[in-house]
Each structure stands twice: as structure tokens, then as C-alpha cells.
Amino acid sequence: MSSSVVIGAGMVGLATAWHLQERGVQVTVLDRAGVAAGSSWGNAGWLSPGKTIPLADPSLWTYGPTALLDADAALHVPFRADPGLWSFLARFAAHGTRRAWERTMAALTPIDRMALECFDELTGSGVDAWTRQGPFIVGFTEERQSAGFLREVEGVVRHGQDVPLERVENPREVVPQLSDQVGVVYRMGGQRFIEPGPFVQALADAVVARGGTLRTDAQVTSLAGGSRPGVTLANGETLTADSVVVATGAWLPGLTRDLGVRTRVQAGRGYSFSVATEEPSRYPVYLPAQRIACTPYRGRFRIAGTMEFRGPDEPLQPRRIEAIVNQARSLMTGMDLEDRQDEWVGSRPVTPDGLPLVGATSAPGVYVAGGHGMWGIVLGPATGKLLAEQIVTGRTDPAIAPFDPLR
């Protein structure tokens, strides 16, 4: 039986491990902190292929400069002397064109279209978790704000996805958590959501139940390719296998610098918290102008937002939580935004061109699965399935060919 070491116990790493098991591979999953300890725990949990689109678009040139001046801006860039960060931002901004958006969207569409069925494969084969249908409720304070969102949906449909969209005439009857200031509301179908932390834990449990090894005290300090690639842990222990998969999210650069992976991965940190609501929340809510994403979560309402470019290990910045609250205060009702629980920051792995890094590195037997930006949850199972196929058979599915980590 062949073997594989997977570094990273988030959605992407565990889905890769699960699909390697499907192909008869013995897996060991290593993580320095725990299951879903990175960006997999506190995100909005959206399974929304219709919103899995390039992060950089032409609107970046409008709101980008605000990120340096407005403390409440949804995109936040701390003003600091960091040449690496500014180099990344310059390349990221260069992709904020219509032509680049179309090119990236074309590359994402094949994996977007298979994303939901890959969740069904997991939940139908022993992963004890659920996915739930929307609809997603999308709100704006005025008509002109919706133009960019509608243009994005039109682009997604043009590239081959089905995204049902209709105007909601009485939004408070559907989502009582929206205030009267949200006057333009759409219902977006064809999307689902999960409770991400519990789902990823259920996936980890399934990997272990099928004979996999999961170690959550394992800090990998180095790795090497070869006929038997191996990893070295902080305690000096060495593990070897037939393949190694690096799925460490925003921490990818720490292990991939010498593997031919030239695309920079920058931590784009997202924040979230949960609040109680006077009336039960049933559906995800998206406020595009404020870039706030909300989801029912364990009887509460999880509110997530912001994109903050800092180091992945920097501490939570309370000011970013306050920024989300300030944006949401006039748009939400029937909740106490001061009584917050589960305040969280997670580092999403963002690439300048908006495409993940999935596939073989220059080191024999070593593979990368990461760089999904905001879309690691929704694309994780499909990524794991296609990468497992490549590892075992040597065939690269066309859906992940554009994600070549050596590009």
C-alpha cells in the first residue's frame, strides 16, 4: 500500500487525505495546532460556486486607495514598510482589469461547477455532517450599489454556471435581521452553506475512522523530495512516505520556497463573530457594498467580513471587529452587536492572480494544495479529489491544470 503525508488539517488538507484513502493510500495528516485551526473554522461557511470569483476586479481601483485611509474599509492594508507586501499588492492590483477577471473566471469555472457534488460525495460516504440549501439573500441600501454585483453574476453565468437570481419585494418577511435601510434585495439560488468548524472536524473523524493517522502537535520544519519524500518535525522526528502534500494555507511559503513555487501567497485575514438574534436566522445574508457575509451558526448569527493584509501569525486586531460592527450597525436589526461571541481572525491564502496552487512541485513526490483565497472551503473537496487523482495516477485533470504551482 502506498503512503502519503498531508501537512495541514484544514478543509483542503483533510479532503485530499480522504480522497487519497479512496484510492487506497495510507495517510498521515500533520498539523501544528489542530483541526480547522487556520482559516477553516470561523469563516462564513458558504458553499457558493456562484460567488467563487476572482478577488481582484476593476472596482479595486475605486475602493483600494480607501484601504489606506478609512479605518472601517472592508479592505484594510496597514501602512508599514514591508517591500514584500507592497510588491504583492502591486501584482494583485494589476489583475484588477476586466480582461484579467474574465481569464481568471474561465479558469475557476470548471472546478466551481463540480464543487457541490464533491460535498455530496463526502456526506454520502461516511462524513457525518450536513450541507444546507440557501437561498442567499443579497442586500443593498440603494439601486446603484447593486450594479457591480449584478455584473459579477452575469459574468459567472456567461462562463457556464447556473445562478438563479430574483428580486425580493418584502425582504423583512424573508430575513427579519435586515433593517429598513436595506431597500434593494435579491434572492440567489443554487448555493449552500455549512457550519465550517463542525464539518471539517467530521471530515477529520472520517479520515481517522478509515485508518488514517492524525497528529495535531506536529510542527513541520522542513521537507525534501525524492523517491521517498520526507518531512522533519520540530522535535527532530522524520517521516517518509511515497508522497507529501503541503496544504498549510497562508503558511505555504514557509515550506515551499525551495520547491519551485514562485507565486507569492499573502495572508488575507478575515474576521468573524456571532450574535444572538431576536428571531431565528434561516438564510445566509450578503451585503456586497460592505463586504459582509452572514450565516446561521449553531442557533446564532455569524457575521464575517474584511480583507486585511497582515502576517498570518499577527494577533487579532480589535479595530477590525469594530469596523465590521460599524458597517453592520445601521443595516442589521433585532440583534445586540455588543454582545459578541466567538471573535475570530483567520488567514486566507491569497495569490496575486486569484488562482489556487494545486499540483506537483519541482521536488519529486511533493505536491501543493492551497492559495484558494476566500474559497478554500467551497473548493476544498474538489481540490482534494483532483489532486489525489494526480498523485496516484499521474494524470492532471483539466480543471486544475491552470493552478499549476510552478506557473
GROMACS .gro file of N, CA, C and O in nm, residues 157-230:
model
  296
  157VAL      N    1  -2.256   3.353  -1.499
  157VAL     CA    2  -2.349   3.281  -1.586
  157VAL      C    3  -2.293   3.269  -1.727
  157VAL      O    4  -2.301   3.163  -1.791
  158ARG      N    5  -2.233   3.375  -1.775
  158ARG     CA    6  -2.175   3.373  -1.909
  158ARG      C    7  -2.065   3.268  -1.922
  158ARG      O    8  -2.045   3.208  -2.028
  159HIS      N    9  -1.997   3.240  -1.812
  159HIS     CA   10  -1.891   3.140  -1.815
  159HIS      C   11  -1.942   2.998  -1.791
  159HIS      O   12  -1.862   2.905  -1.788
  160GLY      N   13  -2.073   2.983  -1.772
  160GLY     CA   14  -2.127   2.848  -1.772
  160GLY      C   15  -2.193   2.798  -1.646
  160GLY      O   16  -2.232   2.682  -1.638
  161GLN      N   17  -2.210   2.884  -1.545
  161GLN     CA   18  -2.279   2.842  -1.423
  161GLN      C   19  -2.425   2.885  -1.427
  161GLN      O   20  -2.460   2.983  -1.493
  162ASP      N   21  -2.507   2.813  -1.352
  162ASP     CA   22  -2.648   2.847  -1.337
  162ASP      C   23  -2.664   2.914  -1.201
  162ASP      O   24  -2.644   2.850  -1.097
  163VAL      N   25  -2.699   3.043  -1.199
  163VAL     CA   26  -2.714   3.117  -1.075
  163VAL      C   27  -2.851   3.185  -1.075
  163VAL      O   28  -2.866   3.299  -1.119
  164PRO      N   29  -2.954   3.115  -1.027
  164PRO     CA   30  -3.088   3.176  -1.023
  164PRO      C   31  -3.088   3.301  -0.935
  164PRO      O   32  -3.035   3.300  -0.823
  165LEU      N   33  -3.147   3.407  -0.984
  165LEU     CA   34  -3.149   3.534  -0.913
  165LEU      C   35  -3.282   3.602  -0.935
  165LEU      O   36  -3.329   3.613  -1.049
  166GLU      N   37  -3.345   3.647  -0.826
  166GLU     CA   38  -3.472   3.718  -0.839
  166GLU      C   39  -3.481   3.827  -0.733
  166GLU      O   40  -3.422   3.816  -0.625
  167ARG      N   41  -3.556   3.930  -0.766
  167ARG     CA   42  -3.576   4.043  -0.675
  167ARG      C   43  -3.674   4.002  -0.564
  167ARG      O   44  -3.773   3.933  -0.589
  168VAL      N   45  -3.646   4.046  -0.441
  168VAL     CA   46  -3.734   4.020  -0.326
  168VAL      C   47  -3.807   4.149  -0.294
  168VAL      O   48  -3.745   4.253  -0.266
  169GLU      N   49  -3.938   4.143  -0.295
  169GLU     CA   50  -4.018   4.264  -0.273
  169GLU      C   51  -4.040   4.297  -0.126
  169GLU      O   52  -4.052   4.413  -0.088
  170ASN      N   53  -4.044   4.194  -0.041
  170ASN     CA   54  -4.068   4.216   0.103
  170ASN      C   55  -3.956   4.149   0.183
  170ASN      O   56  -3.976   4.044   0.245
  171PRO      N   57  -3.837   4.209   0.181
  171PRO     CA   58  -3.720   4.140   0.237
  171PRO      C   59  -3.732   4.110   0.386
  171PRO      O   60  -3.681   4.008   0.432
  172ARG      N   61  -3.799   4.196   0.464
  172ARG     CA   62  -3.809   4.171   0.608
  172ARG      C   63  -3.889   4.046   0.638
  172ARG      O   64  -3.872   3.983   0.742
  173GLU      N   65  -3.977   4.005   0.547
  173GLU     CA   66  -4.051   3.881   0.567
  173GLU      C   67  -3.962   3.759   0.549
  173GLU      O   68  -3.988   3.652   0.603
  174VAL      N   69  -3.855   3.775   0.471
  174VAL     CA   70  -3.763   3.665   0.445
  174VAL      C   71  -3.649   3.666   0.546
  174VAL      O   72  -3.613   3.561   0.603
  175VAL      N   73  -3.591   3.783   0.569
  175VAL     CA   74  -3.479   3.797   0.662
  175VAL      C   75  -3.510   3.915   0.755
  175VAL      O   76  -3.479   4.030   0.723
  176PRO      N   77  -3.571   3.888   0.871
  176PRO     CA   78  -3.606   3.998   0.962
  176PRO      C   79  -3.484   4.067   1.021
  176PRO      O   80  -3.499   4.173   1.083
  177GLN      N   81  -3.365   4.011   1.001
  177GLN     CA   82  -3.244   4.074   1.055
  177GLN      C   83  -3.198   4.195   0.974
  177GLN      O   84  -3.110   4.269   1.016
  178LEU      N   85  -3.256   4.217   0.855
  178LEU     CA   86  -3.221   4.333   0.775
  178LEU      C   87  -3.301   4.455   0.818
  178LEU      O   88  -3.423   4.446   0.839
  179SER      N   89  -3.235   4.568   0.830
  179SER     CA   90  -3.304   4.690   0.868
  179SER      C   91  -3.374   4.750   0.746
  179SER      O   92  -3.350   4.709   0.632
  180ASP      N   93  -3.455   4.853   0.772
  180ASP     CA   94  -3.527   4.919   0.663
  180ASP      C   95  -3.433   4.992   0.568
  180ASP      O   96  -3.473   5.029   0.457
  181GLN      N   97  -3.309   5.015   0.609
  181GLN     CA   98  -3.215   5.083   0.520
  181GLN      C   99  -3.172   4.995   0.403
  181GLN      O  100  -3.118   5.046   0.305
  182VAL      N  101  -3.192   4.866   0.415
  182VAL     CA  102  -3.158   4.775   0.306
  182VAL      C  103  -3.282   4.763   0.218
  182VAL      O  104  -3.371   4.682   0.241
  183GLY      N  105  -3.288   4.846   0.115
  183GLY     CA  106  -3.409   4.857   0.035
  183GLY      C  107  -3.408   4.780  -0.095
  183GLY      O  108  -3.512   4.766  -0.160
  184VAL      N  109  -3.293   4.732  -0.138
  184VAL     CA  110  -3.282   4.657  -0.263
  184VAL      C  111  -3.227   4.519  -0.230
  184VAL      O  112  -3.113   4.506  -0.183
  185VAL      N  113  -3.309   4.417  -0.250
  185VAL     CA  114  -3.273   4.282  -0.204
  185VAL      C  115  -3.298   4.180  -0.315
  185VAL      O  116  -3.401   4.184  -0.383
  186TYR      N  117  -3.202   4.088  -0.329
  186TYR     CA  118  -3.214   3.978  -0.425
  186TYR      C  119  -3.203   3.845  -0.352
  186TYR      O  120  -3.138   3.834  -0.248
  187ARG      N  121  -3.266   3.745  -0.411
  187ARG     CA  122  -3.257   3.608  -0.364
  187ARG      C  123  -3.173   3.530  -0.466
  187ARG      O  124  -3.210   3.522  -0.584
  188MET      N  125  -3.060   3.474  -0.422
  188MET     CA  126  -2.972   3.397  -0.510
  188MET      C  127  -2.984   3.249  -0.476
  188MET      O  128  -2.957   3.207  -0.363
  189GLY      N  129  -3.024   3.169  -0.574
  189GLY     CA  130  -3.041   3.026  -0.552
  189GLY      C  131  -2.920   2.947  -0.597
  189GLY      O  132  -2.820   3.000  -0.644
  190GLY      N  133  -2.929   2.815  -0.579
  190GLY     CA  134  -2.825   2.725  -0.626
  190GLY      C  135  -2.701   2.719  -0.539
  190GLY      O  136  -2.601   2.659  -0.577
  191GLN      N  137  -2.706   2.781  -0.419
  191GLN     CA  138  -2.590   2.783  -0.329
  191GLN      C  139  -2.628   2.712  -0.199
  191GLN      O  140  -2.744   2.692  -0.167
  192ARG      N  141  -2.527   2.675  -0.123
  192ARG     CA  142  -2.550   2.608   0.006
  192ARG      C  143  -2.458   2.670   0.113
  192ARG      O  144  -2.374   2.754   0.084
  193PHE      N  145  -2.476   2.622   0.237
  193PHE     CA  146  -2.385   2.664   0.343
  193PHE      C  147  -2.367   2.550   0.442
  193PHE      O  148  -2.444   2.454   0.444
  194ILE      N  149  -2.262   2.560   0.522
  194ILE     CA  150  -2.231   2.463   0.625
  194ILE      C  151  -2.190   2.538   0.752
  194ILE      O  152  -2.170   2.659   0.751
  195GLU      N  153  -2.177   2.464   0.861
  195GLU     CA  154  -2.106   2.512   0.979
  195GLU      C  155  -1.963   2.463   0.964
  195GLU      O  156  -1.936   2.343   0.981
  196PRO      N  157  -1.870   2.549   0.925
  196PRO     CA  158  -1.740   2.501   0.876
  196PRO      C  159  -1.658   2.424   0.978
  196PRO      O  160  -1.600   2.319   0.946
  197GLY      N  161  -1.648   2.473   1.102
  197GLY     CA  162  -1.570   2.402   1.202
  197GLY      C  163  -1.619   2.260   1.225
  197GLY      O  164  -1.542   2.163   1.217
  198PRO      N  165  -1.748   2.242   1.254
  198PRO     CA  166  -1.801   2.107   1.272
  198PRO      C  167  -1.787   2.019   1.148
  198PRO      O  168  -1.762   1.898   1.160
  199PHE      N  169  -1.803   2.077   1.029
  199PHE     CA  170  -1.790   1.996   0.907
  199PHE      C  171  -1.647   1.945   0.893
  199PHE      O  172  -1.624   1.826   0.865
  200VAL      N  173  -1.549   2.033   0.912
  200VAL     CA  174  -1.409   1.991   0.897
  200VAL      C  175  -1.373   1.889   1.005
  200VAL      O  176  -1.299   1.793   0.979
  201GLN      N  177  -1.425   1.904   1.126
  201GLN     CA  178  -1.400   1.805   1.230
  201GLN      C  179  -1.459   1.670   1.192
  201GLN      O  180  -1.396   1.565   1.214
  202ALA      N  181  -1.580   1.671   1.135
  202ALA     CA  182  -1.640   1.545   1.090
  202ALA      C  183  -1.557   1.480   0.980
  202ALA      O  184  -1.544   1.357   0.975
  203LEU      N  185  -1.499   1.560   0.893
  203LEU     CA  186  -1.412   1.508   0.789
  203LEU      C  187  -1.287   1.446   0.851
  203LEU      O  188  -1.242   1.338   0.810
  204ALA      N  189  -1.230   1.513   0.951
  204ALA     CA  190  -1.114   1.457   1.021
  204ALA      C  191  -1.149   1.325   1.088
  204ALA      O  192  -1.071   1.228   1.081
  205ASP      N  193  -1.265   1.320   1.151
  205ASP     CA  194  -1.308   1.197   1.218
  205ASP      C  195  -1.322   1.083   1.117
  205ASP      O  196  -1.288   0.967   1.145
  206ALA      N  197  -1.372   1.114   0.998
  206ALA     CA  198  -1.390   1.012   0.895
  206ALA      C  199  -1.255   0.960   0.847
  206ALA      O  200  -1.238   0.840   0.823
  207VAL      N  201  -1.157   1.051   0.830
  207VAL     CA  202  -1.023   1.008   0.788
  207VAL      C  203  -0.963   0.913   0.890
  207VAL      O  204  -0.906   0.809   0.856
  208VAL      N  205  -0.978   0.945   1.019
  208VAL     CA  206  -0.925   0.859   1.125
  208VAL      C  207  -1.000   0.727   1.130
  208VAL      O  208  -0.940   0.619   1.144
  209ALA      N  209  -1.133   0.732   1.117
  209ALA     CA  210  -1.214   0.610   1.123
  209ALA      C  211  -1.177   0.514   1.011
  209ALA      O  212  -1.195   0.391   1.026
  210ARG      N  213  -1.126   0.566   0.900
  210ARG     CA  214  -1.090   0.480   0.787
  210ARG      C  215  -0.943   0.437   0.792
  210ARG      O  216  -0.889   0.387   0.694
  211GLY      N  217  -0.880   0.458   0.908
  211GLY     CA  218  -0.745   0.409   0.926
  211GLY      C  219  -0.635   0.511   0.914
  211GLY      O  220  -0.516   0.478   0.926
  212GLY      N  221  -0.669   0.637   0.890
  212GLY     CA  222  -0.568   0.741   0.881
  212GLY      C  223  -0.515   0.781   1.017
  212GLY      O  224  -0.580   0.760   1.120
  213THR      N  225  -0.397   0.840   1.017
  213THR     CA  226  -0.336   0.893   1.138
  213THR      C  227  -0.345   1.044   1.136
  213THR      O  228  -0.313   1.108   1.035
  214LEU      N  229  -0.388   1.104   1.247
  214LEU     CA  230  -0.399   1.249   1.259
  214LEU      C  231  -0.318   1.294   1.379
  214LEU      O  232  -0.344   1.251   1.492
  215ARG      N  233  -0.221   1.379   1.355
  215ARG     CA  234  -0.138   1.433   1.463
  215ARG      C  235  -0.150   1.584   1.463
  215ARG      O  236  -0.121   1.649   1.362
  216THR      N  237  -0.196   1.639   1.573
  216THR     CA  238  -0.219   1.783   1.580
  216THR      C  239  -0.118   1.854   1.670
  216THR      O  240  -0.143   1.963   1.718
  217ASP      N  241  -0.005   1.791   1.691
  217ASP     CA  242   0.104   1.852   1.769
  217ASP      C  243   0.231   1.853   1.686
  217ASP      O  244   0.342   1.856   1.740
  218ALA      N  245   0.216   1.849   1.555
  218ALA     CA  246   0.329   1.824   1.466
  218ALA      C  247   0.365   1.948   1.386
  218ALA      O  248   0.298   1.980   1.287
  219GLN      N  249   0.469   2.016   1.429
  219GLN     CA  250   0.519   2.133   1.356
  219GLN      C  251   0.624   2.086   1.256
  219GLN      O  252   0.732   2.040   1.293
  220VAL      N  253   0.593   2.097   1.126
  220VAL     CA  254   0.688   2.058   1.022
  220VAL      C  255   0.784   2.174   0.998
  220VAL      O  256   0.742   2.286   0.971
  221THR      N  257   0.913   2.145   1.007
  221THR     CA  258   1.013   2.250   0.988
  221THR      C  259   1.080   2.245   0.851
  221THR      O  260   1.130   2.347   0.803
  222SER      N  261   1.082   2.128   0.789
  222SER     CA  262   1.142   2.119   0.656
  222SER      C  263   1.092   1.993   0.587
  222SER      O  264   1.037   1.902   0.651
  223LEU      N  265   1.111   1.987   0.457
  223LEU     CA  266   1.075   1.868   0.381
  223LEU      C  267   1.169   1.854   0.264
  223LEU      O  268   1.238   1.948   0.225
  224ALA      N  269   1.171   1.735   0.209
  224ALA     CA  270   1.259   1.707   0.095
  224ALA      C  271   1.191   1.608   0.003
  224ALA      O  272   1.120   1.517   0.048
  225GLY      N  273   1.211   1.626  -0.128
  225GLY     CA  274   1.156   1.534  -0.226
  225GLY      C  275   1.249   1.418  -0.253
  225GLY      O  276   1.357   1.408  -0.196
  226GLY      N  277   1.202   1.328  -0.338
  226GLY     CA  278   1.282   1.212  -0.374
  226GLY      C  279   1.194   1.091  -0.394
  226GLY      O  280   1.070   1.100  -0.395
  227SER      N  281   1.257   0.974  -0.412
  227SER     CA  282   1.178   0.852  -0.428
  227SER      C  283   1.097   0.822  -0.303
  227SER      O  284   0.992   0.758  -0.310
  228ARG      N  285   1.146   0.867  -0.186
  228ARG     CA  286   1.071   0.860  -0.061
  228ARG      C  287   1.078   0.997   0.004
  228ARG      O  288   1.160   1.023   0.093
  229PRO      N  289   0.993   1.091  -0.041
  229PRO     CA  290   0.998   1.225   0.018
  229PRO      C  291   0.969   1.219   0.167
  229PRO      O  292   0.899   1.129   0.215
  230GLY      N  293   1.023   1.315   0.240
  230GLY     CA  294   1.005   1.313   0.384
  230GLY      C  295   0.991   1.451   0.443
  230GLY      O  296   1.020   1.552   0.380
   0.00000   0.00000   0.00000
